[in-house]
PDB file of C-alpha atoms in Angstrom:
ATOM      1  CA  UNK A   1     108.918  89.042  30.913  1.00 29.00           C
ATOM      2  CA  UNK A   2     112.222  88.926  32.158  1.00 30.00           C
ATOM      3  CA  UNK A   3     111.657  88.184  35.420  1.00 32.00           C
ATOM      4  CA  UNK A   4     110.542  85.106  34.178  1.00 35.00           C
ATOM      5  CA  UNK A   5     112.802  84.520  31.801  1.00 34.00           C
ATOM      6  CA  UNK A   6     115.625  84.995  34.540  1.00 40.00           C
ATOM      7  CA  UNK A   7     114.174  82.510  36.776  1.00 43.00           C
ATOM      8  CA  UNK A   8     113.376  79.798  34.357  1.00 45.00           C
ATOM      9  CA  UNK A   9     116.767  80.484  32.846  1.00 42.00           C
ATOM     10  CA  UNK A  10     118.758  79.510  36.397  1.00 46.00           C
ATOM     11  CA  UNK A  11     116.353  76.633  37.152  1.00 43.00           C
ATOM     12  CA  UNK A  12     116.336  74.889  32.849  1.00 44.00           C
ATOM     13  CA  UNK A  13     119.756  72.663  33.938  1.00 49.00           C
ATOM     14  CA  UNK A  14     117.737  71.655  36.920  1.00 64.00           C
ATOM     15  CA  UNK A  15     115.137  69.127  37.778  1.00 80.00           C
ATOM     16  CA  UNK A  16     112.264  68.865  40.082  1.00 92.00           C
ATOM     17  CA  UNK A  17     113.697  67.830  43.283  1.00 90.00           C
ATOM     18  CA  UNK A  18     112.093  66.096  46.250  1.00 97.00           C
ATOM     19  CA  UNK A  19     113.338  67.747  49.719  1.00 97.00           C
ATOM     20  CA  UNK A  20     115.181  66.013  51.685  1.00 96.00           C
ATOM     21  CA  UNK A  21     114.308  64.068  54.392  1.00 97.00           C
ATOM     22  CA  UNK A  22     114.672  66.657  57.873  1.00 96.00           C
ATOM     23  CA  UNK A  23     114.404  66.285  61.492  1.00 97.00           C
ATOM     24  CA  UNK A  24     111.331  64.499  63.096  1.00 98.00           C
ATOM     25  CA  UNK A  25     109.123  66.131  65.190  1.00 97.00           C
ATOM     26  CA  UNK A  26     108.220  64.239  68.579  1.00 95.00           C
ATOM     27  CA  UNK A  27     105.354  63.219  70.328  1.00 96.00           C
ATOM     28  CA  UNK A  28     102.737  64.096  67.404  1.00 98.00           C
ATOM     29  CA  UNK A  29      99.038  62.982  67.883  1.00 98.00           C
ATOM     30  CA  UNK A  30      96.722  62.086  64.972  1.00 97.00           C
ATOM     31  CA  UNK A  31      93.876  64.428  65.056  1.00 97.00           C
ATOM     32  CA  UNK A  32      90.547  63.296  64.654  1.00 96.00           C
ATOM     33  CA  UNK A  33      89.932  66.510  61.993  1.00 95.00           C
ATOM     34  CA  UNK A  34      91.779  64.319  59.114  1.00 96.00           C
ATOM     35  CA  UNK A  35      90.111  63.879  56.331  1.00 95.00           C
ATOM     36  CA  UNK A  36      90.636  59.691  55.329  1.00 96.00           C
ATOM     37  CA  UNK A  37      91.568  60.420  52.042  1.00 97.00           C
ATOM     38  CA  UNK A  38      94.811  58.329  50.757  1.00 97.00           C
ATOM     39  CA  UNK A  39      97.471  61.361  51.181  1.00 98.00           C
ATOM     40  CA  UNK A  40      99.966  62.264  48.329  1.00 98.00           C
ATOM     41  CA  UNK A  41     103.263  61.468  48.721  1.00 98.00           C
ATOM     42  CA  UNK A  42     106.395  63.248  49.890  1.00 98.00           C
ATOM     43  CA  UNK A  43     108.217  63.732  46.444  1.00 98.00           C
ATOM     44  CA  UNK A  44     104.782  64.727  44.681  1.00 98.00           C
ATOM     45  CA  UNK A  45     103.818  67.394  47.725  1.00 98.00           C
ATOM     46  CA  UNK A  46     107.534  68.874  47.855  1.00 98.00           C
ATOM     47  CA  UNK A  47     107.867  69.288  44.022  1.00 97.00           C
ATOM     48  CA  UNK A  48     104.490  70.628  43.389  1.00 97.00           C
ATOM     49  CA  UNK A  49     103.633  73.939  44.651  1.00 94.00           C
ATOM     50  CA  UNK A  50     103.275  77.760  44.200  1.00 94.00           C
ATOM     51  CA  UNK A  51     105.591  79.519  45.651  1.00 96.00           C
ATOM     52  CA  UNK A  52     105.763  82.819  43.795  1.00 95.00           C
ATOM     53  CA  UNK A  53     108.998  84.087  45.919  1.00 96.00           C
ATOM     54  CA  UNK A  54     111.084  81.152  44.276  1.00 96.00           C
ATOM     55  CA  UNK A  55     109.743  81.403  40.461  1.00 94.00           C
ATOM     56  CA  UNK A  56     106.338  81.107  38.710  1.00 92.00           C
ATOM     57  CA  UNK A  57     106.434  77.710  37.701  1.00 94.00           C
ATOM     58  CA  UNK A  58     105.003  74.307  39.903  1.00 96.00           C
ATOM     59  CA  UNK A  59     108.385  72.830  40.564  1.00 96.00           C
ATOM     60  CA  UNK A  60     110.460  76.260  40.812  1.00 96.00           C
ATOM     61  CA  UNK A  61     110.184  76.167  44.445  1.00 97.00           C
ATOM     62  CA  UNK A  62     112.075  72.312  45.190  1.00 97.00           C
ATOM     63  CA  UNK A  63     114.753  73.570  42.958  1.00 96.00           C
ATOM     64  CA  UNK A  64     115.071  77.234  44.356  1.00 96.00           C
ATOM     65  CA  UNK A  65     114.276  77.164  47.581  1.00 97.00           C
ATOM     66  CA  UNK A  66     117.404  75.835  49.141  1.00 95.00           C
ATOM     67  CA  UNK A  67     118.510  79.467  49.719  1.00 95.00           C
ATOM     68  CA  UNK A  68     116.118  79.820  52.113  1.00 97.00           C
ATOM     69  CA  UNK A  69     117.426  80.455  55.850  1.00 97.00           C
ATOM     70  CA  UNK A  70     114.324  78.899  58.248  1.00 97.00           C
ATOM     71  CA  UNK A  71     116.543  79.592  61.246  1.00 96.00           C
ATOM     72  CA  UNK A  72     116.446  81.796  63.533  1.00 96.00           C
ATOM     73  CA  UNK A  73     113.200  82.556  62.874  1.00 97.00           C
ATOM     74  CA  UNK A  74     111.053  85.675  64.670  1.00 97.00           C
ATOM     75  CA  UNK A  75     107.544  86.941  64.067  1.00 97.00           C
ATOM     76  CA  UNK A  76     106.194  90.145  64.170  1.00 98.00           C
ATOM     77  CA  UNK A  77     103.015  90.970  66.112  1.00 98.00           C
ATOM     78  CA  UNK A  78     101.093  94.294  65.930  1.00 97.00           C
ATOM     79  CA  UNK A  79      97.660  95.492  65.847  1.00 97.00           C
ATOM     80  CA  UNK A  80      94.643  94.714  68.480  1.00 98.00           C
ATOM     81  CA  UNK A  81      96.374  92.977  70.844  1.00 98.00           C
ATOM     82  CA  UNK A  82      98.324  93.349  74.072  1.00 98.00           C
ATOM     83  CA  UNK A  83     101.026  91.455  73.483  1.00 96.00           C
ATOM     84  CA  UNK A  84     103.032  93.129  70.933  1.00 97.00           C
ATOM     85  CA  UNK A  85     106.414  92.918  69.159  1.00 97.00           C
ATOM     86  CA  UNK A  86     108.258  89.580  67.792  1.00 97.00           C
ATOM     87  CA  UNK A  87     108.395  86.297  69.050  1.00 97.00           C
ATOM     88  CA  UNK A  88     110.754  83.743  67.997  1.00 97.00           C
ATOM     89  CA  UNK A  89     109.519  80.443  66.689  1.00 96.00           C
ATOM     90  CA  UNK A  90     110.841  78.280  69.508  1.00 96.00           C
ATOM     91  CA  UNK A  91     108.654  80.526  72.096  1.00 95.00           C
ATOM     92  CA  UNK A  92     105.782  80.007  70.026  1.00 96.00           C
ATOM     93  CA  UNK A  93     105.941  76.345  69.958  1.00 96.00           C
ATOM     94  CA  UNK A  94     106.945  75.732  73.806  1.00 95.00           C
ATOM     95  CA  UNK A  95     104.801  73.631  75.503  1.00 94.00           C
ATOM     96  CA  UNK A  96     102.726  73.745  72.452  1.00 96.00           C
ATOM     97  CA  UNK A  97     100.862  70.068  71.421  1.00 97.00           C
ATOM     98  CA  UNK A  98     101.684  69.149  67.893  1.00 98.00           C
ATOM     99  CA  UNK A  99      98.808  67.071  66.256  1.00 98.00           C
ATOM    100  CA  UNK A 100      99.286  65.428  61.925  1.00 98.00           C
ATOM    101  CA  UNK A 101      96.282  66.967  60.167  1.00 97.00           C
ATOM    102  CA  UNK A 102      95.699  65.309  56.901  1.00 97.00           C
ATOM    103  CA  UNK A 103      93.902  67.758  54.789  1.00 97.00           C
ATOM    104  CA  UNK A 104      92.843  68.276  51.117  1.00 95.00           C
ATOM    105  CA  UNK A 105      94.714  71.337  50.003  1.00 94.00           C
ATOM    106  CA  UNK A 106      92.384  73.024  47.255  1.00 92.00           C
ATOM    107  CA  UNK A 107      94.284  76.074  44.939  1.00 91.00           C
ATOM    108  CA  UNK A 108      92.256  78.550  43.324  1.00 89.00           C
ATOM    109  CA  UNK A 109      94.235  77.254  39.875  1.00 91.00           C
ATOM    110  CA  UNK A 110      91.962  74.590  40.389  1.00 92.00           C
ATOM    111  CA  UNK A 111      94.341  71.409  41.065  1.00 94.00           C
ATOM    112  CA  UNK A 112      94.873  69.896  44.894  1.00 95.00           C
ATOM    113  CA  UNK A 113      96.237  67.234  47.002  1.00 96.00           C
ATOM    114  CA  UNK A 114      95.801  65.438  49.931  1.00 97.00           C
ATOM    115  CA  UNK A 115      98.823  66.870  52.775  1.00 98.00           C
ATOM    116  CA  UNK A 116      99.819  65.375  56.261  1.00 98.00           C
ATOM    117  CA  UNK A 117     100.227  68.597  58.054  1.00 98.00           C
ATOM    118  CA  UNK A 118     101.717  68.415  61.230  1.00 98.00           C
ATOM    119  CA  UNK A 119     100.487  71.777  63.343  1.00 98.00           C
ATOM    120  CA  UNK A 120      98.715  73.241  65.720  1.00 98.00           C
ATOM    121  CA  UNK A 121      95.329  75.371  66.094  1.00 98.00           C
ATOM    122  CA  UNK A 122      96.187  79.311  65.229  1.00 98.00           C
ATOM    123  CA  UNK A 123      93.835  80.287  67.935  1.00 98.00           C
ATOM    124  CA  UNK A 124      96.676  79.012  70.303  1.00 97.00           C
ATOM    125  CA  UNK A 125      98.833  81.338  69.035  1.00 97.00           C
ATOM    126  CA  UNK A 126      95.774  83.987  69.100  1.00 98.00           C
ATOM    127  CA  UNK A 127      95.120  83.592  72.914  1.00 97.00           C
ATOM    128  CA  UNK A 128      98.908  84.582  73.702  1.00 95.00           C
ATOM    129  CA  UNK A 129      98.565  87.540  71.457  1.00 97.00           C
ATOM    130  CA  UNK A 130      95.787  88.705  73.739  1.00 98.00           C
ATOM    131  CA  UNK A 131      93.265  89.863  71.114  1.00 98.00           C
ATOM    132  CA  UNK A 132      91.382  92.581  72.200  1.00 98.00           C
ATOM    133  CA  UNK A 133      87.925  93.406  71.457  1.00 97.00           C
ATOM    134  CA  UNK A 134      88.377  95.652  68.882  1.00 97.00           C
ATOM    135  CA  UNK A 135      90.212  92.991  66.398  1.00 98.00           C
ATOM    136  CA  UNK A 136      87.784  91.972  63.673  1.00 97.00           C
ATOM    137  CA  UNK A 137      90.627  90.478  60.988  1.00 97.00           C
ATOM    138  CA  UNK A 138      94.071  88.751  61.439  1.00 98.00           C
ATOM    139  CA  UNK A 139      96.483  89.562  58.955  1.00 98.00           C
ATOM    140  CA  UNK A 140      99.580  87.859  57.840  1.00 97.00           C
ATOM    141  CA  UNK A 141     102.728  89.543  55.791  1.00 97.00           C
ATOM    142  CA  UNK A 142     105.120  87.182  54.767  1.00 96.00           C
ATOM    143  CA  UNK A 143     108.986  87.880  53.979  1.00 96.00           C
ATOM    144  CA  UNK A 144     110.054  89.223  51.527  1.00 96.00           C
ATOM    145  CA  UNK A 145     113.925  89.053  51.115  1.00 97.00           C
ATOM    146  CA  UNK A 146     115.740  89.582  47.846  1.00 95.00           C
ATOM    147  CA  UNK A 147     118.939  88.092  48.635  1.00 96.00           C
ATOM    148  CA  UNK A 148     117.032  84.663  49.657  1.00 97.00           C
ATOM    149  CA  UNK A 149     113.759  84.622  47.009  1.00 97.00           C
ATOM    150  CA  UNK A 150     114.743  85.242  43.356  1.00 95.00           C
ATOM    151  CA  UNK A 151     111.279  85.916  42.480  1.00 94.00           C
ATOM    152  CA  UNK A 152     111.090  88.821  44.759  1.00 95.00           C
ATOM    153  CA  UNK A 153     113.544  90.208  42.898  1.00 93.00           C
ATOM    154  CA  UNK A 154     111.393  90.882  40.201  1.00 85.00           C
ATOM    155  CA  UNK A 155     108.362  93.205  40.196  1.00 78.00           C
ATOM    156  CA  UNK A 156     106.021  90.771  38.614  1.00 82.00           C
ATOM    157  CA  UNK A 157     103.527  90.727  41.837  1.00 88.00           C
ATOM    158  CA  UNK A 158     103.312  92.837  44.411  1.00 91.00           C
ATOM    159  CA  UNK A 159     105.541  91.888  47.775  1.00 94.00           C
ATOM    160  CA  UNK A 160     105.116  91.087  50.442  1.00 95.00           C
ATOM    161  CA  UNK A 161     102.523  88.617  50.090  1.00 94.00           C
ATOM    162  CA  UNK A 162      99.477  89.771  52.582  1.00 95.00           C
ATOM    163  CA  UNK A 163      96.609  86.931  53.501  1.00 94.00           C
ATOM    164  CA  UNK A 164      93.822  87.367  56.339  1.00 96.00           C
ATOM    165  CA  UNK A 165      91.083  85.782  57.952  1.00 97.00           C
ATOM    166  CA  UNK A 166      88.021  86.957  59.795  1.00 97.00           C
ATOM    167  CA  UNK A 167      88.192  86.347  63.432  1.00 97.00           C
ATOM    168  CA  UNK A 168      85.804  83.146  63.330  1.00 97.00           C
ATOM    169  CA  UNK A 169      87.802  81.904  61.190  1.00 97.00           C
ATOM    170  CA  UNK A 170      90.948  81.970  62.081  1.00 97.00           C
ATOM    171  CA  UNK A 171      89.936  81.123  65.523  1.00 97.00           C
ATOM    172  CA  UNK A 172      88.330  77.933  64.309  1.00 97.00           C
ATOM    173  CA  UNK A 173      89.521  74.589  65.132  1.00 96.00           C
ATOM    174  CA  UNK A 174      90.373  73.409  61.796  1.00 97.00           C
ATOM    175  CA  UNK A 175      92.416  76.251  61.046  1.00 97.00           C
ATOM    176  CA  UNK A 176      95.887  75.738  61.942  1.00 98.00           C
ATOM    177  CA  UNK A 177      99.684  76.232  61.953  1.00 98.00           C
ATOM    178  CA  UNK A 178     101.777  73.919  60.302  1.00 98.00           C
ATOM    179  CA  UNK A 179     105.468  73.317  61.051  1.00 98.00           C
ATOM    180  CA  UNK A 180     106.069  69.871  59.843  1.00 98.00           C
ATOM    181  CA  UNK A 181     104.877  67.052  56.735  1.00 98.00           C
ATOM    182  CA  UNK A 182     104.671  63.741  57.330  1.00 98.00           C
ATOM    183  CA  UNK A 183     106.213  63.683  60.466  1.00 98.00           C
ATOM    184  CA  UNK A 184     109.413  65.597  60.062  1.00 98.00           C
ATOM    185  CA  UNK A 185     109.998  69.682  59.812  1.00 98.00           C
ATOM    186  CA  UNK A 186     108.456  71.455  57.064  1.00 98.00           C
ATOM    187  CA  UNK A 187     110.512  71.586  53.665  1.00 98.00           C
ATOM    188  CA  UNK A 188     111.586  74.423  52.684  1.00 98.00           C
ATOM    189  CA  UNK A 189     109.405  74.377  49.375  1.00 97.00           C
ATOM    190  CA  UNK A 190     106.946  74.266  51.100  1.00 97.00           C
ATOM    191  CA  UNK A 191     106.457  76.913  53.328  1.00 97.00           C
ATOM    192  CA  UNK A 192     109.062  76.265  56.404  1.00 97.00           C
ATOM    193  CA  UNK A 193     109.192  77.225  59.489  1.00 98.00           C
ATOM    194  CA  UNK A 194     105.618  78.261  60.009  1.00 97.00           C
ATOM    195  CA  UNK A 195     102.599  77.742  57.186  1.00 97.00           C
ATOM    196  CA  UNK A 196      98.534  78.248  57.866  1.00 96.00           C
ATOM    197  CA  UNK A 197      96.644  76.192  56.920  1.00 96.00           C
ATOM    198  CA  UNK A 198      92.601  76.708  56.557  1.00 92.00           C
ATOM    199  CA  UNK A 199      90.862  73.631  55.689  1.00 78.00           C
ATOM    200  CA  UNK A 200      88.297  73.764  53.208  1.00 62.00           C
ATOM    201  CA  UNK A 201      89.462  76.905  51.870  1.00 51.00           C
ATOM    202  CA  UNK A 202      92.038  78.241  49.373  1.00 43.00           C
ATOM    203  CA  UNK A 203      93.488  80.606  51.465  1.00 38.00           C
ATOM    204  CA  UNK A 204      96.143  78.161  53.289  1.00 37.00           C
ATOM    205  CA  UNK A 205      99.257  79.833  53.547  1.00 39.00           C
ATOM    206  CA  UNK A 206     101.170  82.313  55.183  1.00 39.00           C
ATOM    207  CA  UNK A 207     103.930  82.561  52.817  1.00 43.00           C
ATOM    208  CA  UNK A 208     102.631  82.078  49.361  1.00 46.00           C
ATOM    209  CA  UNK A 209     103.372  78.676  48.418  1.00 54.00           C
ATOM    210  CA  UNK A 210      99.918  76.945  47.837  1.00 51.00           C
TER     211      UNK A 210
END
């Protein structure tokens, strides 16, 4: 209780806030994947979230995420694979064809919304991990830092946050990376530098705003 209390306590003489505007990403294709549904906009999408690491409530994460550093950026690879150890994020996205994805973003709470990812397919990122035969799941830790997230600091979950996939599917075209929203770099709020997204399924992140 007072982890909660704590973080609703430093975010009461805030409001909601939209992110701002960041840098736009060039040369992005629209992907034929999209669903046509009318997408939601950028203030509703970057103040409406979970993002446990940055408090419990839907618009913790716009006001309490500014703390977050997205740069420089490594990840971590391990497991079933030949290529081991971390790569940063600009080696994973060299060379790499950036496509706007407009899916419907379901939560398990039951509410959704219609995003303009901007991404690429995680099986891109797969291939240069050189799977071998032996790898059945992907898994994906997120950070957990205590000096950025305030709601790490708390034991009110358990950290870090841990999602997988199956092979199929996280080899499947519609599953993706994201790294921007409508057009620009991702907000912080919601899930910058690097977010999966699955569509059709509730499992869409790889930190754990959703």
């Amino acid at each position: 209780m007072a982890a909660v209390g704590l973080i609703g306590a430093e975010a009461v003489a805030q409001a909601a806030t939209p992110a701002p505007h960041g840098r736009r990403l060039e040369n992005v294709k629209k992907s034929a994947f999209s669903t046509d549904e009318k997408a939601n906009t950028w203030e509703q999408i970057t103040t409406y979230n979970n993002y446990y690491e940055f408090g419990t409530d839907k618009d913790s994460p716009s006001m309490l995420a500014k703390s977050l550093k997205p740069e420089p950026w490594t990840v971590m690879i391990d497991g079933e694979c030949a290529k081991k150890g971390s790569m940063n994020l600009e080696d994973i996205l060299k060379g790499q064809a950036l496509e706007e994805r407009i899916y419907r973003h379901r939560c398990v709470e039951r509410w959704s919304m219609v995003i303009p990812w901007v991404g690429f397919p995680l099986s891109d990122f797969i291939k240069k991990c050189e799977p071998t035969s032996k790898a059945k799941f992907v898994e994906f830790t997120t950070l957990a830092d205590t000096k950025q997230m305030p709601g790490v600091r708390f034991p009110t979950l358990l950290w870090p946050y841990v999602e997988g996939l199956r092979m199929d599917e996280a080899l499947h075209p519609l599953t993706i990376l994201t790294v921007g929203l409508y057009g620009e770099v991702l907000p912080n709020q919601d899930g910058a530098p690097l977010r999966l997204a699955v569509r059709g399924s509730t499992a869409s992140s790889t930190s754990s705003p959703s």
